[in-house]
Coordinates of C-alpha atoms in Angstrom, one line a residue:
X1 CA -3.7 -80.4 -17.1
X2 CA -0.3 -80.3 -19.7
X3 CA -2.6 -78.4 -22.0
X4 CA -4.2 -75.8 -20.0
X5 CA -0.1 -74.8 -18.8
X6 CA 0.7 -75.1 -22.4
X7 CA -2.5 -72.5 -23.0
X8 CA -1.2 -70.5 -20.2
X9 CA 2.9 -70.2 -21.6
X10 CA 1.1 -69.4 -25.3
X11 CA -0.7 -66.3 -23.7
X12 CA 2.5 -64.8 -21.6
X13 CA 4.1 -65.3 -25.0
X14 CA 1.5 -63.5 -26.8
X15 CA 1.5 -60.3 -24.5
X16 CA 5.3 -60.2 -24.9
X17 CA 5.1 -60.6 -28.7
X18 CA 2.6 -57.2 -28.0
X19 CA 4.9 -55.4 -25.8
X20 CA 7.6 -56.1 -28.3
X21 CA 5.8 -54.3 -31.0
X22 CA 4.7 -51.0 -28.8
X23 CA 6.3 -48.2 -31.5
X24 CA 9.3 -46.2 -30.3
X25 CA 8.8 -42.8 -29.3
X26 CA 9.5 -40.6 -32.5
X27 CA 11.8 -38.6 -30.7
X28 CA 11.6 -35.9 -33.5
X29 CA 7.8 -35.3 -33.8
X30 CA 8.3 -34.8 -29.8
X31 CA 11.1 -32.1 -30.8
X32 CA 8.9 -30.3 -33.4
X33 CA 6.1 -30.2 -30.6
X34 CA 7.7 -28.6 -28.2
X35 CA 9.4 -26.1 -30.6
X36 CA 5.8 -25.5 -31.7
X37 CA 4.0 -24.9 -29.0
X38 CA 7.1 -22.4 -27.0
X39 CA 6.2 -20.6 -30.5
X40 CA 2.6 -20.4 -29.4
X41 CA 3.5 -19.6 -26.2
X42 CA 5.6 -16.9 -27.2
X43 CA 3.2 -15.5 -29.5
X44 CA 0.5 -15.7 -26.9
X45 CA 3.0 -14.0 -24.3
X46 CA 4.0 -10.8 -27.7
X47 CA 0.0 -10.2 -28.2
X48 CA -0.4 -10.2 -24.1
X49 CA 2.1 -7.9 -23.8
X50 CA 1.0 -5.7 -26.7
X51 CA -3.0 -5.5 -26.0
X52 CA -1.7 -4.6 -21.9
X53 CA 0.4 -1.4 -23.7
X54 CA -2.7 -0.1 -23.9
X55 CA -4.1 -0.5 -20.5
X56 CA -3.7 2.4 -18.1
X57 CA -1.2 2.0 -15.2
X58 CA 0.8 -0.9 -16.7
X59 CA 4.4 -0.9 -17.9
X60 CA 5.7 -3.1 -20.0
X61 CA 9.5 -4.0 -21.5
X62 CA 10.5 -7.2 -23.4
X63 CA 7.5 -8.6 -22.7
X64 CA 7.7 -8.4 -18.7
X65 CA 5.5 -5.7 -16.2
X66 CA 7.8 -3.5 -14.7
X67 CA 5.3 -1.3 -13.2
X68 CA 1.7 -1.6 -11.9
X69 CA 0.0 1.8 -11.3
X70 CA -3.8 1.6 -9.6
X71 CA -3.9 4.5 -7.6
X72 CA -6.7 6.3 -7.4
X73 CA -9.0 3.9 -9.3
X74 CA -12.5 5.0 -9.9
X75 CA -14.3 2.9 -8.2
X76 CA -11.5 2.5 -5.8
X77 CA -9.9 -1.1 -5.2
X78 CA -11.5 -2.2 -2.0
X79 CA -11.2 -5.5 0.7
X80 CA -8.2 -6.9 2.1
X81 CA -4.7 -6.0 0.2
X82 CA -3.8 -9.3 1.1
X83 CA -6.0 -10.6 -1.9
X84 CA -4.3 -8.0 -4.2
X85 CA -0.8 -8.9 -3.0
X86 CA -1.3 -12.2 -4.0
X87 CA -1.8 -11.4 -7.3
X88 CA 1.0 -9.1 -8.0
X89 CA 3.5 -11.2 -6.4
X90 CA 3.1 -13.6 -9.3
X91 CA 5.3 -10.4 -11.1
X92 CA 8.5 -11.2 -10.4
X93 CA 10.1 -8.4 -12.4
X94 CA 7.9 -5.9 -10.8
X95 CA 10.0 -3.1 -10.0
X96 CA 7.3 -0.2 -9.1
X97 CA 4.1 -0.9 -7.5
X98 CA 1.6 1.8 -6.1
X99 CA -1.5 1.0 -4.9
X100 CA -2.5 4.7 -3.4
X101 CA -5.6 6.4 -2.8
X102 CA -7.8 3.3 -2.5
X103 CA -9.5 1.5 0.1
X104 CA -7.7 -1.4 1.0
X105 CA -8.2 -3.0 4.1
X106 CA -6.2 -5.1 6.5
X107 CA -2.6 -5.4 7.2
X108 CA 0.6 -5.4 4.3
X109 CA 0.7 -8.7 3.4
X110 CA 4.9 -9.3 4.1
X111 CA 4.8 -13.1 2.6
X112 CA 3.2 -12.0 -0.3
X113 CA 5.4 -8.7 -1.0
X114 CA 8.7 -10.5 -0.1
X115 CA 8.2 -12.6 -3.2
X116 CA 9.0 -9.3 -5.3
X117 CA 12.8 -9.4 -5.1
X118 CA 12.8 -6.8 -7.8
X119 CA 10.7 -3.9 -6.6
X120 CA 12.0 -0.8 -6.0
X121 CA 9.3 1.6 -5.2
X122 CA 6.5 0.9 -3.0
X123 CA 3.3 3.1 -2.7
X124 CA 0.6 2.0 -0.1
X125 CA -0.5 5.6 0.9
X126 CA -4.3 6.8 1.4
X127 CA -5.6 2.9 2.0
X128 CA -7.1 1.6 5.4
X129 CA -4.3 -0.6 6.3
X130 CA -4.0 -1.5 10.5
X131 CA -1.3 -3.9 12.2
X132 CA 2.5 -3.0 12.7
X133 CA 4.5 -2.7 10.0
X134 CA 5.8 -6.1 9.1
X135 CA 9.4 -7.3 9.6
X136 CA 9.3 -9.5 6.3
X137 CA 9.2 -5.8 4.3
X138 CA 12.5 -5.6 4.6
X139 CA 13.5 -8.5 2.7
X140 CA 12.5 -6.0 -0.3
X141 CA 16.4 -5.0 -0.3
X142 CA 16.1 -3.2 -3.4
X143 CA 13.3 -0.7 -2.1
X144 CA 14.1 2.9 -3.2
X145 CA 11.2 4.4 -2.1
X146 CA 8.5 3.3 0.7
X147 CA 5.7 5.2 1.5
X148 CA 3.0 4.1 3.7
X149 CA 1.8 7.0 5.0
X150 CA -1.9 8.0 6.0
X151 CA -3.3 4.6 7.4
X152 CA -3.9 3.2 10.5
X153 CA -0.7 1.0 11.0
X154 CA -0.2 0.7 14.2
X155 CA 2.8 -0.5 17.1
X156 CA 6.7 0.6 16.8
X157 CA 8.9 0.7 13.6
X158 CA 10.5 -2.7 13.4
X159 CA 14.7 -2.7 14.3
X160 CA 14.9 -4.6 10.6
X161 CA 13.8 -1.2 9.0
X162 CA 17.5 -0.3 8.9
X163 CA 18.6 -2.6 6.8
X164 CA 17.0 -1.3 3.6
X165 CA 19.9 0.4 3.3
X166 CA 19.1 2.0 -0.7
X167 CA 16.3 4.1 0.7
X168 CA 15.8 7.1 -0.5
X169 CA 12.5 8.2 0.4
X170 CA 10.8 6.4 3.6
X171 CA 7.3 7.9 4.4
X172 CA 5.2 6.9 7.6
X173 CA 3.5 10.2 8.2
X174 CA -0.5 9.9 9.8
X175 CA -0.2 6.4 11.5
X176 CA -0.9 5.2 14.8
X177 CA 2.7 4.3 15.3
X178 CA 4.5 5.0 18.6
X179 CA 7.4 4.5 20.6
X180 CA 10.9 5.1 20.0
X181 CA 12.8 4.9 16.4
X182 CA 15.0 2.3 16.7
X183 CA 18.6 2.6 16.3
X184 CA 19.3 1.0 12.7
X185 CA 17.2 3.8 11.0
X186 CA 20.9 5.1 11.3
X187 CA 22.0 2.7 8.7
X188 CA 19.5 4.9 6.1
X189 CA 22.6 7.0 4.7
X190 CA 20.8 7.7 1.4
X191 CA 17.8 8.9 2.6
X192 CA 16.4 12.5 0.9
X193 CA 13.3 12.2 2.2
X194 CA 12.2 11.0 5.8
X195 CA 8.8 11.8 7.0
X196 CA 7.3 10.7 10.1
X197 CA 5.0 13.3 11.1
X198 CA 1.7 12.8 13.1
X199 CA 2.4 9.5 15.1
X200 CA 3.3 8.6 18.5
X201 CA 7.2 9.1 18.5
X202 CA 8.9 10.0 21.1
X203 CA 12.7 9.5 22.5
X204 CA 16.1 11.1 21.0
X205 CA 18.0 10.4 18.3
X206 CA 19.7 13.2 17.1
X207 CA 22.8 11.7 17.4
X208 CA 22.1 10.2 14.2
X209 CA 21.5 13.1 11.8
X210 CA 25.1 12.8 10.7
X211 CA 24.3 9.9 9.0
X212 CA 21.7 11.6 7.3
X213 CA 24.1 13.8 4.9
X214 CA 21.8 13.4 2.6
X215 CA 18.9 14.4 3.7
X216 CA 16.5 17.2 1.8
X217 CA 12.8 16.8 3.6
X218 CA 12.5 16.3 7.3
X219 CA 8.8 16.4 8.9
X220 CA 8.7 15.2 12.3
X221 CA 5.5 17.3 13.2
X222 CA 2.8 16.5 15.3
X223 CA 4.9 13.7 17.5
X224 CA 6.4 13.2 21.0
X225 CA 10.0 14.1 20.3
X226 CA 12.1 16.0 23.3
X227 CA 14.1 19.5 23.1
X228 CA 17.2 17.2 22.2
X229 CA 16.2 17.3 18.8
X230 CA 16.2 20.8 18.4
X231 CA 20.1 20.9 19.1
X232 CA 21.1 18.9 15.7
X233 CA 19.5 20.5 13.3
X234 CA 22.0 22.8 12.1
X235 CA 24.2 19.4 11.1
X236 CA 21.8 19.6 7.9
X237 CA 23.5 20.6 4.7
X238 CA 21.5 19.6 2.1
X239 CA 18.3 20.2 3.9
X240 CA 15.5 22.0 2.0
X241 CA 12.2 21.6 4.0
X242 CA 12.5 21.2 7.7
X243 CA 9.2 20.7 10.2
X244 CA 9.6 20.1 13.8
X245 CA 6.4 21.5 15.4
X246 CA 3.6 20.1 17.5
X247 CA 6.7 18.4 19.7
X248 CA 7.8 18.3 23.2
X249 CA 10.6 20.5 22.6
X250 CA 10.6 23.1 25.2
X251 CA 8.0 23.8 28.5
X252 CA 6.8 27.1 26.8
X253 CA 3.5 27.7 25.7
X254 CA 2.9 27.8 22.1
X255 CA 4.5 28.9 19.6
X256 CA 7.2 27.1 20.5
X257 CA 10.6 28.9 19.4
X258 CA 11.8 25.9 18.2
X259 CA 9.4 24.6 16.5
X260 CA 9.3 25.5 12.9
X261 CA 8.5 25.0 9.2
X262 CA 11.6 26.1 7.1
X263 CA 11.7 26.4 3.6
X264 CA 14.6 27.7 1.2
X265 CA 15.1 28.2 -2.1

């Protein structure tokens, strides 16, 4: 019995003697690894970067996409954008994305967008997109430009639209949107361009055109907008293009005296 606990004490002893002799970690080999493969990383990410110069649509500065251009692609881009979003959200430096004249399906994929802290001008036009327009979009702060016009996107403009306040250009025109425009479009002081023509608007909000001093391009054609409307527009001074027909704005018969496509020089 002594021996077989004297057996048992040699053998724990022997494992330590092992584990005493496990080599150190040679901390510089470790240090020349890593340095060599971030090199090969680096390289990999230079030749990426250069081979994608050539590539149609794509921009490319210090080695980063800045701007993704697949509009009107022959054949066009087709199934739900949601699939497509997901991809191009893994672009964090993305500043210009347009996606036009396709046929995407399905509604903007908000979780998917929101990820692109970055962008600044967004081009969904000429797709098949339904649903509203998301509330999430507006966590694009940085959006210069937002066009999403000739789809089927449905419902009223969310309040939340106002607070993308560095709009410039903001294009819903040919939707099934409807209702009233809520308030915090307002809040839009640098928009140039605003176009919301055929839709389902109706209501009155002219007392916000003085907050539009900027404003070059109005088309609110083809809607449900009142007379009220009509009363404003001479609060305009940088305003360039101006349509307002196909509106409720007076009880006479067509052409409506008010309603008008104006153009200057």
């Amino acid at each position: 019995g002594g021996g077989g606990g004297g057996g048992g004490r040699s053998s724990e002893s022997g494992e330590a003697a092992e584990k005493d002799e496990e080599p150190k970690p040679d901390n510089e080999a470790i240090r020349r690894e890593k340095e060599a493969l971030a090199k090969a990383h680096k390289f990999r990410r230079e030749s990426l970067a250069k081979e994608m110069k050539e590539w149609d649509g794509i921009g490319i500065s210090d080695g980063r996409v800045y701007k993704l251009n697949l509009c009107r692609c022959r054949p066009p881009l087709r199934g739900p954008l949601d699939s497509y979003g997901q991809v191009v959200s893994g672009l964090p430096f993305l500043r210009r994305l347009n996606l036009a004249d396709n046929r995407l399906e399905g509604q903007v994929p908000c979780l998917a967008l929101a990820r692109l802290k970055t962008l600044e001008k967004l081009n969904l036009s000429k797709n098949r997109l339904t649903g509203p327009l998301p509330r999430d979009l507006t966590k694009l702060v940085g959006l210069v430009e937002l066009n999403l016009a000739h789809n089927q996107l449905g419902q009223q403009v969310p309040n939340d639209l106002g607070s993308l306040t560095r709009l410039e250009v903001l294009d819903l025109g040919s939707n099934k949107m409807e209702g009233p425009l809520p308030e915090s479009l307002s809040c839009l002081v640098n928009l140039r361009i605003l176009d919301l023509a055929r839709n389902g608007f109706k209501g009155s909000f002219e007392r916000w055109f003085g907050s539009w001093r900027r404003l070059q391009s109005l088309n609110l054609s083809f809607n449900r907008f009142g007379p009220a409307i009509t009363q404003a527009i001479g609060g305009f001074r940088e305003i360039k293009y101006l349509r307002l027909d196909h509106n409720r704005c007076t009880p006479h018969p067509n052409p409506c005296p008010f309603c008008f496509k104006h153009s200057s020089t």
